[in-house]
Short mmCIF file of C-alpha atoms in Angstrom, two decimals:
data_model
loop_
_atom_site.label_atom_id
_atom_site.label_comp_id
_atom_site.label_asym_id
_atom_site.label_seq_id
_atom_site.Cartn_x
_atom_site.Cartn_y
_atom_site.Cartn_z
CA MET A 1200 -17.39 -7.49 -30.91
CA SER A 1201 -13.55 -8.04 -31.61
CA PHE A 1202 -11.44 -7.35 -28.93
CA TRP A 1203 -10.97 -3.47 -30.28
CA ARG A 1204 -14.56 -3.15 -30.32
CA LYS A 1205 -15.00 -3.54 -26.29
CA ALA A 1206 -11.67 -2.28 -25.64
CA LEU A 1207 -12.86 1.51 -27.21
CA ALA A 1208 -16.23 0.40 -25.51
CA VAL A 1209 -15.04 1.21 -22.57
CA THR A 1210 -13.03 4.37 -23.21
CA TRP A 1211 -16.33 5.66 -24.59
CA LYS A 1212 -17.67 5.14 -21.83
CA ASP A 1213 -15.01 6.87 -19.53
CA ALA A 1214 -15.09 9.86 -22.17
CA LEU A 1215 -19.29 9.53 -21.93
CA THR A 1216 -18.79 9.98 -18.12
CA GLU A 1217 -16.02 12.50 -18.12
CA LEU A 1218 -18.21 14.76 -20.38
CA ARG A 1219 -20.90 14.76 -18.07
CA THR A 1220 -19.42 14.87 -15.12
CA ARG A 1221 -15.98 16.95 -16.03
CA GLU A 1222 -14.59 16.21 -13.28
CA VAL A 1223 -10.81 15.11 -14.41
CA VAL A 1224 -10.28 17.61 -16.82
CA PHE A 1225 -11.16 20.58 -15.20
CA THR A 1226 -9.85 20.44 -12.11
CA VAL A 1227 -6.18 18.72 -13.14
CA LEU A 1228 -6.78 21.85 -15.11
CA VAL A 1229 -6.49 24.47 -12.72
CA PHE A 1230 -3.95 22.03 -10.77
CA ALA A 1231 -1.54 22.34 -13.83
CA LEU A 1232 -1.93 26.01 -13.46
CA LEU A 1233 -1.32 25.94 -10.04
CA VAL A 1234 1.95 23.99 -10.33
CA ILE A 1235 3.34 26.44 -13.09
CA VAL A 1236 2.41 29.99 -10.84
CA ILE A 1237 3.89 28.15 -7.82
CA PHE A 1238 7.72 27.13 -9.94
CA ASN A 1239 7.64 31.50 -11.23
CA PHE A 1240 7.48 32.14 -7.03
CA ALA A 1241 10.32 28.99 -6.92
CA PHE A 1242 12.33 30.06 -10.01
CA GLY A 1243 11.84 33.86 -10.52
CA THR A 1244 10.85 34.82 -14.37
CA THR A 1245 13.58 36.55 -15.75
CA GLN A 1246 13.99 34.63 -19.56
CA GLU A 1247 17.42 32.64 -18.58
CA ALA A 1248 15.61 31.44 -15.54
CA VAL A 1249 12.83 30.06 -17.46
CA ALA A 1250 15.49 28.81 -20.08
CA LEU A 1251 17.14 26.69 -17.43
CA VAL A 1252 13.80 25.72 -16.08
CA GLY A 1253 11.21 26.06 -18.35
CA PRO A 1254 10.84 21.74 -19.45
CA GLY A 1255 11.43 20.79 -15.77
CA ILE A 1256 8.41 23.04 -15.10
CA LEU A 1257 6.80 21.37 -17.90
CA TRP A 1258 7.32 17.98 -17.01
CA VAL A 1259 6.91 18.04 -13.00
CA THR A 1260 3.12 19.86 -13.97
CA PHE A 1261 2.64 17.10 -16.39
CA ALA A 1262 3.40 14.08 -13.97
CA PHE A 1263 1.68 15.45 -11.11
CA SER A 1264 -0.85 16.11 -13.66
CA GLY A 1265 -0.65 12.33 -14.79
CA VAL A 1266 -0.90 10.95 -10.63
CA LEU A 1267 -4.19 13.12 -10.20
CA SER A 1268 -5.98 12.17 -12.99
CA LEU A 1269 -4.53 8.11 -13.02
CA ASN A 1270 -6.04 7.67 -9.72
CA ARG A 1271 -9.56 8.80 -10.25
CA ALA A 1272 -9.34 6.50 -13.22
CA PHE A 1273 -10.28 3.65 -10.83
CA VAL A 1274 -11.63 5.54 -7.57
CA ALA A 1275 -14.71 6.35 -9.17
CA GLU A 1276 -15.06 3.47 -10.64
CA LYS A 1277 -14.66 1.74 -7.27
CA ASP A 1278 -16.64 3.96 -5.22
CA GLY A 1279 -19.61 3.71 -7.89
CA GLY A 1280 -19.25 0.11 -7.55
CA CYS A 1281 -18.27 -0.47 -10.99
CA LEU A 1282 -15.46 -1.97 -10.95
CA GLU A 1283 -17.58 -5.26 -10.39
CA GLY A 1284 -20.03 -4.30 -12.58
CA LEU A 1285 -16.85 -3.67 -15.74
CA LEU A 1286 -14.93 -7.25 -14.68
CA ALA A 1287 -18.27 -9.10 -14.47
CA ALA A 1288 -18.62 -8.18 -18.48
CA PRO A 1289 -18.20 -10.84 -21.27
CA ILE A 1290 -14.41 -8.78 -21.94
CA SER A 1291 -11.14 -9.55 -21.24
CA ARG A 1292 -8.99 -8.25 -18.64
CA GLU A 1293 -6.86 -7.08 -21.46
CA ALA A 1294 -9.44 -5.49 -22.73
CA ILE A 1295 -10.55 -2.90 -19.93
CA TYR A 1296 -6.85 -2.29 -19.61
CA VAL A 1297 -6.69 -1.34 -23.11
CA GLY A 1298 -9.64 0.68 -22.93
CA LYS A 1299 -8.70 2.36 -19.57
CA MET A 1300 -5.53 3.11 -21.04
CA LEU A 1301 -6.94 4.81 -24.08
CA GLY A 1302 -9.52 6.89 -21.47
CA SER A 1303 -6.34 8.45 -19.74
CA LEU A 1304 -4.30 9.03 -22.84
CA LEU A 1305 -6.97 11.24 -23.83
CA PHE A 1306 -8.06 12.66 -20.75
CA LEU A 1307 -4.01 13.60 -20.21
CA VAL A 1308 -3.70 14.58 -24.07
CA VAL A 1309 -6.64 16.55 -23.79
CA ILE A 1310 -5.03 18.27 -20.71
CA GLU A 1311 -1.58 18.91 -22.27
CA ALA A 1312 -3.57 20.48 -25.23
CA ILE A 1313 -5.14 23.21 -23.55
CA SER A 1314 -2.34 23.59 -20.54
CA LEU A 1315 0.59 23.75 -23.86
CA PRO A 1316 -0.66 27.45 -24.97
CA ILE A 1317 -0.87 28.79 -21.45
CA PHE A 1318 2.74 27.75 -20.60
CA ALA A 1319 4.03 29.27 -23.57
CA PHE A 1320 1.30 32.24 -23.28
CA LEU A 1321 2.83 32.98 -19.52
CA LEU A 1322 6.18 31.33 -19.86
CA ASN A 1323 7.18 32.92 -23.46
CA LEU A 1324 7.95 29.92 -24.72
CA PRO A 1325 7.82 28.09 -28.19
CA VAL A 1326 6.18 25.39 -27.73
CA ALA A 1327 4.62 25.08 -31.93
CA SER A 1328 7.20 23.06 -32.28
CA GLY A 1329 6.74 19.24 -34.26
CA PRO A 1330 9.86 17.83 -31.99
CA LEU A 1331 8.08 18.47 -28.71
CA LEU A 1332 4.69 17.32 -28.93
CA VAL A 1333 6.09 14.18 -30.52
CA THR A 1334 7.88 14.10 -27.28
CA THR A 1335 5.22 15.35 -25.50
CA LEU A 1336 2.93 12.14 -26.80
CA LEU A 1337 5.65 9.63 -26.54
CA ALA A 1338 6.10 10.23 -23.37
CA THR A 1339 2.25 10.53 -22.24
CA ILE A 1340 1.78 7.20 -23.63
CA GLY A 1341 4.74 6.10 -20.91
CA PHE A 1342 2.87 7.52 -18.09
CA VAL A 1343 -0.20 6.04 -19.27
CA ALA A 1344 1.45 2.30 -19.93
CA VAL A 1345 2.30 2.07 -16.53
CA GLY A 1346 -0.13 4.69 -14.61
CA THR A 1347 -3.58 2.33 -15.61
CA LEU A 1348 -1.37 -0.79 -14.04
CA PHE A 1349 -0.37 1.19 -10.66
CA SER A 1350 -3.82 3.09 -10.35
CA ALA A 1351 -5.42 -0.41 -10.72
CA LEU A 1352 -3.49 -1.71 -8.15
CA SER A 1353 -3.23 1.08 -5.68
CA VAL A 1354 -7.42 1.40 -5.57
CA ASN A 1355 -7.72 -1.63 -4.22
CA THR A 1356 -4.77 -1.12 -1.27
CA ARG A 1357 -5.78 0.64 2.23
CA ALA A 1358 -3.60 4.09 1.34
CA ARG A 1359 -5.68 4.12 -2.31
CA GLU A 1360 -4.54 7.75 -3.13
CA MET A 1361 -0.82 7.60 -0.94
CA VAL A 1362 -0.08 4.38 -3.36
CA LEU A 1363 0.25 5.59 -7.16
CA PRO A 1364 2.67 8.40 -7.02
CA ILE A 1365 5.13 5.70 -5.00
CA LEU A 1366 4.84 3.40 -7.31
CA PHE A 1367 4.30 5.55 -10.42
CA LEU A 1368 7.15 8.26 -9.50
CA PRO A 1369 10.67 6.17 -10.16
CA VAL A 1370 8.84 4.08 -12.35
CA VAL A 1371 8.16 6.11 -15.11
CA ALA A 1372 12.10 8.05 -14.50
CA PRO A 1373 13.99 7.24 -17.68
CA VAL A 1374 10.45 9.42 -19.21
CA ILE A 1375 10.57 12.13 -17.20
CA ILE A 1376 14.89 12.88 -17.68
CA SER A 1377 14.28 11.95 -21.53
CA ALA A 1378 11.15 14.00 -21.59
CA VAL A 1379 13.04 17.19 -20.29
CA LYS A 1380 15.96 17.13 -21.79
CA ALA A 1381 14.36 16.52 -25.39
CA SER A 1382 12.06 19.20 -24.62
CA GLY A 1383 14.69 21.39 -23.45
CA LEU A 1384 16.51 20.81 -26.99
CA ALA A 1385 13.08 21.20 -28.63
CA LEU A 1386 12.19 24.68 -26.93
CA SER A 1387 15.58 26.61 -27.67
CA GLY A 1388 15.23 25.94 -31.28
CA GLY A 1389 16.64 21.91 -31.83
CA SER A 1390 15.53 19.29 -35.02
CA TRP A 1391 14.71 15.97 -35.11
CA GLY A 1392 18.11 14.45 -35.15
CA ASP A 1393 19.21 16.37 -31.95
CA VAL A 1394 16.11 14.48 -30.17
CA GLY A 1395 15.63 11.39 -31.66
CA GLY A 1396 17.92 9.40 -28.46
CA TRP A 1397 15.84 10.25 -26.31
CA LEU A 1398 12.50 9.56 -28.04
CA GLU A 1399 14.01 5.98 -29.07
CA ILE A 1400 14.04 5.71 -24.73
CA ILE A 1401 10.74 6.95 -24.33
CA GLY A 1402 9.48 4.89 -27.18
CA ALA A 1403 11.58 2.16 -25.92
CA PHE A 1404 10.03 2.40 -22.78
CA ASP A 1405 6.47 2.73 -24.06
CA VAL A 1406 6.52 -0.59 -26.45
CA VAL A 1407 7.88 -2.33 -22.72
CA PHE A 1408 5.52 -1.69 -20.64
CA VAL A 1409 2.71 -1.13 -22.75
CA VAL A 1410 3.23 -5.36 -23.23
CA VAL A 1411 4.19 -5.78 -19.39
CA SER A 1412 1.00 -4.16 -18.64
CA TYR A 1413 -1.31 -6.10 -20.46
CA LEU A 1414 0.30 -9.25 -19.90
CA ILE A 1415 0.17 -8.99 -16.22
CA PHE A 1416 -3.12 -6.37 -15.62
CA ASN A 1417 -4.95 -8.97 -15.23
CA TYR A 1418 -3.42 -9.88 -11.69
CA VAL A 1419 -4.11 -6.31 -10.48
CA VAL A 1420 -7.78 -6.62 -10.63
CA GLU A 1421 -8.55 -10.04 -10.04
CA GLU A 1422 -10.70 -10.66 -7.04
CA MET B 438 21.07 -33.34 14.03
CA GLU B 439 18.90 -32.66 11.32
CA GLN B 440 19.56 -32.93 7.63
CA ARG B 441 18.12 -28.85 7.30
CA ASP B 442 20.07 -27.83 10.08
CA ARG B 443 23.45 -29.13 9.28
CA SER B 444 23.51 -27.49 6.03
CA ARG B 445 22.40 -25.15 7.64
CA TYR B 446 25.70 -24.22 9.76
CA ALA B 447 27.59 -25.76 6.61
CA LEU B 448 26.65 -23.09 4.85
CA LEU B 449 26.91 -20.36 8.16
CA GLY B 450 30.48 -21.59 8.60
CA LEU B 451 31.47 -21.18 5.51
CA THR B 452 30.77 -17.37 5.32
CA ALA B 453 32.58 -16.94 8.31
CA ALA B 454 35.73 -18.61 7.33
CA LEU B 455 35.59 -16.95 3.92
CA PHE B 456 34.45 -13.55 5.72
CA VAL B 457 37.72 -13.98 7.72
CA ALA B 458 39.86 -15.06 4.26
CA ALA B 459 38.65 -11.68 2.71
CA LEU B 460 39.25 -9.87 5.29
CA TYR B 461 42.51 -10.47 5.85
CA MET B 462 42.41 -10.16 2.39
CA VAL B 463 41.47 -7.09 1.98
CA PHE B 464 43.12 -5.26 4.75
CA MET B 465 46.10 -6.99 5.34
CA TRP B 466 47.92 -9.10 1.35
CA VAL B 467 46.22 -6.81 -1.11
CA PRO B 468 48.86 -3.89 -1.52
CA THR B 469 47.68 -0.36 -1.38
CA GLU B 470 46.97 1.45 -4.88
CA GLN B 471 48.72 3.89 -5.92
CA GLN B 472 46.99 6.49 -7.07
CA MET B 473 43.68 6.91 -4.93
CA GLY B 474 45.93 5.24 -1.44
CA ILE B 475 43.48 3.60 1.32
CA VAL B 476 40.32 4.86 0.49
CA GLN B 477 40.25 2.02 -2.28
CA ARG B 478 40.56 -0.68 -0.02
CA ILE B 479 36.69 0.10 -0.22
CA PHE B 480 36.49 -1.02 -3.89
CA TYR B 481 36.65 -5.03 -2.59
CA PHE B 482 33.45 -4.24 0.03
CA HIS B 483 31.25 -1.82 -3.09
CA VAL B 484 31.35 -4.48 -5.76
CA PRO B 485 29.93 -7.55 -3.79
CA VAL B 486 27.40 -5.55 -1.66
CA ASP B 487 26.43 -4.16 -5.87
CA TRP B 488 26.17 -7.60 -7.29
CA VAL B 489 24.60 -9.09 -3.81
CA ALA B 490 21.72 -6.30 -4.79
CA PHE B 491 21.47 -6.59 -8.09
CA LEU B 492 21.42 -10.40 -7.29
CA ALA B 493 18.48 -9.70 -5.03
CA PHE B 494 16.58 -8.06 -6.87
CA PHE B 495 17.07 -10.47 -9.91
CA ILE B 496 15.40 -13.56 -7.43
CA VAL B 497 12.52 -10.89 -6.35
CA PHE B 498 11.57 -10.56 -10.45
CA LEU B 499 12.17 -14.57 -10.39
CA GLY B 500 10.25 -15.16 -7.10
CA SER B 501 7.56 -12.62 -8.75
CA ILE B 502 6.87 -14.56 -12.26
CA PHE B 503 6.76 -17.35 -10.47
CA TYR B 504 4.63 -16.91 -7.87
CA LEU B 505 2.43 -15.42 -10.75
CA TRP B 506 2.08 -18.20 -12.20
CA ARG B 507 1.92 -20.97 -9.76
CA ARG B 508 0.64 -19.06 -6.85
CA ASP B 509 2.83 -20.82 -4.64
CA SER B 510 2.92 -19.24 -1.37
CA ARG B 511 6.72 -20.58 -1.27
CA TRP B 512 7.93 -17.95 -4.24
CA ASP B 513 6.32 -15.23 -2.83
CA THR B 514 8.20 -15.90 0.44
CA LEU B 515 11.43 -16.26 -1.50
CA ALA B 516 10.86 -12.95 -3.36
CA GLN B 517 9.57 -10.79 -0.12
CA ALA B 518 13.37 -12.41 1.66
CA SER B 519 15.06 -11.30 -1.13
CA GLY B 520 13.30 -7.81 -1.38
CA GLU B 521 14.45 -7.09 1.92
CA ILE B 522 18.04 -8.02 2.18
CA GLY B 523 18.37 -6.16 -1.55
CA ILE B 524 16.79 -3.01 0.02
CA VAL B 525 19.57 -3.24 2.56
CA PHE B 526 21.85 -4.22 -0.05
CA THR B 527 21.10 -0.91 -2.14
CA THR B 528 21.68 0.73 1.20
CA LEU B 529 24.82 -0.20 2.05
CA MET B 530 26.18 0.10 -1.65
CA LEU B 531 25.03 4.22 -1.92
CA LEU B 532 26.99 4.36 1.84
CA THR B 533 30.47 2.26 0.86
CA GLY B 534 30.21 4.58 -2.18
CA SER B 535 29.28 7.91 -0.65
CA ILE B 536 32.24 7.22 1.85
CA TRP B 537 34.50 6.78 -1.18
CA ALA B 538 32.99 9.65 -3.05
CA LYS B 539 33.88 11.76 -0.33
CA PRO B 540 37.80 11.69 -0.87
CA ILE B 541 38.13 11.37 -4.41
CA TRP B 542 35.00 13.26 -6.04
CA GLY B 543 35.29 16.05 -2.60
CA VAL B 544 31.53 15.58 -2.10
CA TRP B 545 29.68 12.60 -0.72
CA TRP B 546 26.86 12.94 -3.35
CA THR B 547 27.05 13.72 -7.08
CA TRP B 548 24.42 13.25 -9.80
CA ASP B 549 26.42 10.91 -11.25
CA ALA B 550 24.38 7.64 -14.14
CA ARG B 551 25.30 4.83 -11.94
CA LEU B 552 24.04 7.26 -8.44
CA THR B 553 21.19 8.01 -9.77
CA THR B 554 20.14 4.64 -11.38
CA ALA B 555 20.84 3.25 -7.57
CA LEU B 556 18.85 5.58 -6.08
CA VAL B 557 16.17 5.24 -8.49
CA LEU B 558 16.18 1.49 -7.92
CA TRP B 559 16.02 2.40 -3.94
CA LEU B 560 12.97 3.67 -4.12
CA ILE B 561 11.67 1.26 -6.57
CA TYR B 562 12.18 -1.23 -3.76
CA VAL B 563 10.97 0.30 -1.08
CA ALA B 564 7.32 0.73 -3.50
CA TYR B 565 7.63 -2.67 -3.87
CA LEU B 566 7.93 -3.59 -0.06
CA LEU B 567 5.09 -0.62 0.40
CA VAL B 568 2.63 -2.01 -1.93
CA ARG B 569 2.85 -5.23 0.83
CA ALA B 570 2.00 -3.20 4.05
CA TYR B 571 -0.90 -1.73 2.19
CA ALA B 572 -2.22 -4.26 0.84
CA SER B 573 -6.11 -5.47 2.64
CA ASP B 574 -4.91 -8.89 2.70
CA LYS B 575 -1.79 -11.23 2.54
CA GLN B 576 -2.80 -12.89 -0.48
CA GLN B 577 -3.15 -9.54 -2.17
CA GLY B 578 -0.07 -8.40 -0.87
CA ALA B 579 1.79 -10.84 -2.45
CA ARG B 580 -0.17 -10.39 -5.63
CA PHE B 581 0.34 -7.05 -6.09
CA ALA B 582 4.16 -7.17 -4.50
CA ALA B 583 4.98 -9.25 -8.07
CA VAL B 584 3.72 -7.23 -10.03
CA VAL B 585 5.89 -4.33 -8.50
CA GLY B 586 8.87 -6.71 -8.83
CA ILE B 587 8.56 -7.42 -12.55
CA VAL B 588 7.65 -4.24 -13.62
CA GLY B 589 10.89 -3.19 -11.59
CA PHE B 590 12.65 -5.63 -12.80
CA PHE B 591 12.08 -4.21 -17.01
CA ASP B 592 12.37 -0.61 -15.65
CA VAL B 593 16.08 -0.79 -14.45
CA PRO B 594 17.74 -1.34 -17.50
CA ILE B 595 16.00 1.63 -19.01
CA VAL B 596 16.55 3.85 -15.91
CA ALA B 597 20.25 3.20 -16.65
CA LEU B 598 20.10 3.88 -20.25
CA ALA B 599 17.97 6.93 -19.85
CA ILE B 600 20.36 8.10 -16.68
CA THR B 601 23.44 6.93 -18.55
CA LEU B 602 22.90 9.28 -21.61
CA TRP B 603 21.81 12.17 -19.10
CA ARG B 604 25.29 12.07 -17.29
CA THR B 605 27.87 9.76 -15.95
CA GLN B 606 31.59 9.74 -14.01
CA HIS B 607 31.79 6.85 -12.32
CA PRO B 608 34.99 5.08 -12.80
CA GLY B 609 34.36 2.34 -15.87
CA PRO B 610 33.54 -1.05 -15.23
CA VAL B 611 37.68 -1.46 -14.72
CA ILE B 612 37.10 -5.31 -13.70
CA PHE B 613 36.09 -6.46 -16.95
CA GLU B 614 38.73 -4.40 -19.14
CA GLY B 615 41.10 -6.18 -17.42
CA GLY B 616 42.95 -3.53 -15.43
CA LEU B 617 42.89 -4.49 -12.30
CA ALA B 618 46.68 -6.37 -10.72
CA PRO B 619 45.77 -9.92 -10.03
CA SER B 620 46.32 -9.98 -6.56
CA MET B 621 43.21 -7.44 -6.50
CA LEU B 622 41.69 -9.62 -8.27
CA ALA B 623 42.09 -12.40 -6.74
CA THR B 624 41.22 -9.98 -3.34
CA LEU B 625 37.74 -9.22 -5.24
CA LEU B 626 36.75 -12.25 -6.21
CA VAL B 627 37.53 -13.87 -2.66
CA SER B 628 35.12 -10.65 -1.19
CA LEU B 629 32.63 -11.86 -3.98
CA ALA B 630 32.41 -15.52 -2.38
CA ALA B 631 32.03 -14.23 0.89
CA PHE B 632 29.22 -11.82 -0.02
CA THR B 633 27.21 -14.13 -1.61
CA CYS B 634 27.20 -16.34 0.39
CA LEU B 635 26.16 -14.35 3.19
CA TYR B 636 23.11 -13.53 0.57
CA VAL B 637 22.37 -17.25 0.78
CA VAL B 638 22.53 -17.15 4.90
CA LEU B 639 20.21 -14.42 5.37
CA LEU B 640 17.53 -15.47 2.25
CA ARG B 641 17.45 -19.04 4.38
CA GLU B 642 17.22 -17.15 7.98
CA ARG B 643 13.97 -15.03 6.33
CA MET B 644 12.01 -17.20 4.83
CA ALA B 645 12.03 -19.94 7.62
CA GLN B 646 11.32 -16.96 9.66
CA ARG B 647 8.36 -16.55 7.52
CA ALA B 648 7.50 -20.20 7.52
CA THR B 649 7.33 -19.41 11.44
CA GLU B 650 5.08 -16.84 11.40
CA THR B 651 2.87 -18.31 8.72
CA ASP B 652 3.00 -21.59 11.42
CA LEU B 653 2.14 -19.28 14.34
CA ALA B 654 -0.70 -17.06 12.34
CA LYS B 655 -2.30 -20.92 11.88
CA LEU B 656 -1.86 -21.97 15.30
CA LYS B 657 -3.52 -19.03 16.77
CA GLU B 658 -6.32 -19.06 14.55
CA SER B 659 -6.72 -22.95 15.64
CA ILE B 660 -7.01 -21.41 18.95
CA ASP B 661 -9.76 -18.85 18.45
#
C-alpha cells in the first residue's frame, strides 16, 4: 500500500467511528452554539457591536471547538487501547500523523460548515464570501497541523485534557490573529487583495507546521 | 582546586567585574538622554535582558534537537536549564519594559506588537516547562519538552510577523540604525557582555544542580 492509502485508511477508520458514535461532531456543535450564545450575553447584540466583535466571536468559537474535538482525536484511541494497535500496525508514524490530521480536519470542516450558517443566522452576518471561506479552511489546516501533534502528546501526560489548550492556544496565536483580521475584512465586504497579506501568514504557518509536525510526530508516540 | 572549579570561579569573577563596570557606566558615566530623561537608563538593562531571553530560547531549540537526535540526557539538561533561565529573563523583559512604559507611554502595558509577541513567547515557554511537569516519567517529559521546544522556536517568527502586521508602537531598533551615541553604545555593549556572562554562570550552576539531583536519585535507588 502506498503512503497515502495507509494515511487515508486511518482517516477512514476515524470517520467510520464518528459515523457510528456521532460523538465528536454533535457535541462540539452544541458547544459552538453555546459559545455564540454566551458571547451575545457578554457583548450585546446591536448591529455595531456585532460588526465589532463578530470576527472575534467566530474565531474564539472555532479555536475552542478545535481544542475540544482535537482532544478526542487521541483520547478515544488511548482509552480503547487502540493506540497500541495503531502503532503496531505495519504503517509508518508519519502515515498515522497524516491520517489523524486529515480526520480532525474533516470533523472540524463539517463543524464549521454547519456552524457558519447558524452564525450568519443568529448574528446577521454575510458569511457566504470566498475570502471568508478560504480563511476558515486555511486556519483550520493550521489548527489541525499542530493540534494533532499536541493531542498525541497531551493524551500521554498525567493531566491529559488540561495540557492541550495550554500548548495549543499560544502556538496558534498567529493563526487566530490573522484569521480574525481577515474575517473582519471579509465580513465588511473586503476583496481578495485586502485579505491577501493575512492569508499568506496563515499559509506560511500551515506549511511550516505540517512539515515540522510530520518530522517530529514520531517522538511523541514512541513508547 | 579542580580545573572545573577554577573556571567556575574565574567566570563568576568576570561576571561580577563586568556588572560593576556596567553599573558604573549606566549610573555615573553615560550622559542622560535628552528627551526621556533619567528613565531611559533602564534601556541598558532592558535590551541585554531581551537578548539573554532570546539566546536562552535558541539554546533550548538546539538542546531539544540534539536530545531527540542523540538521546543523551545532557542535552535535555541543557535545554531545561536554559528554558528556566529564559522564562526568568522574559519575565524581567516584561517588567523592565513596563517600568519604562509607564512614564513614557503613560500606561504599564499596551497591546503593541513586540509586547504582545513577548507575552506569547512567555506563554509558549511556560507550557514548555509545564509539559515536563505533567509527563508520567522523566524520559517522556524530556521527549515531550523537546517537541515543544522545537515547535515554539519555529512559531516565534510567525507570531512576530502576524503581530507586527497587526500593530506596532514600540521604539524601532535604534541600535542598528546608528541612532545611538558612542557613549551609550559602549555602555550597552558592556551591559550586554555582563548579562551574557550571567546567563552562562546561571546555566552552568543549574546544569550542575540537575546533575547532582540525578546522582542523588541514583543513590536513593541503590539504597531502596
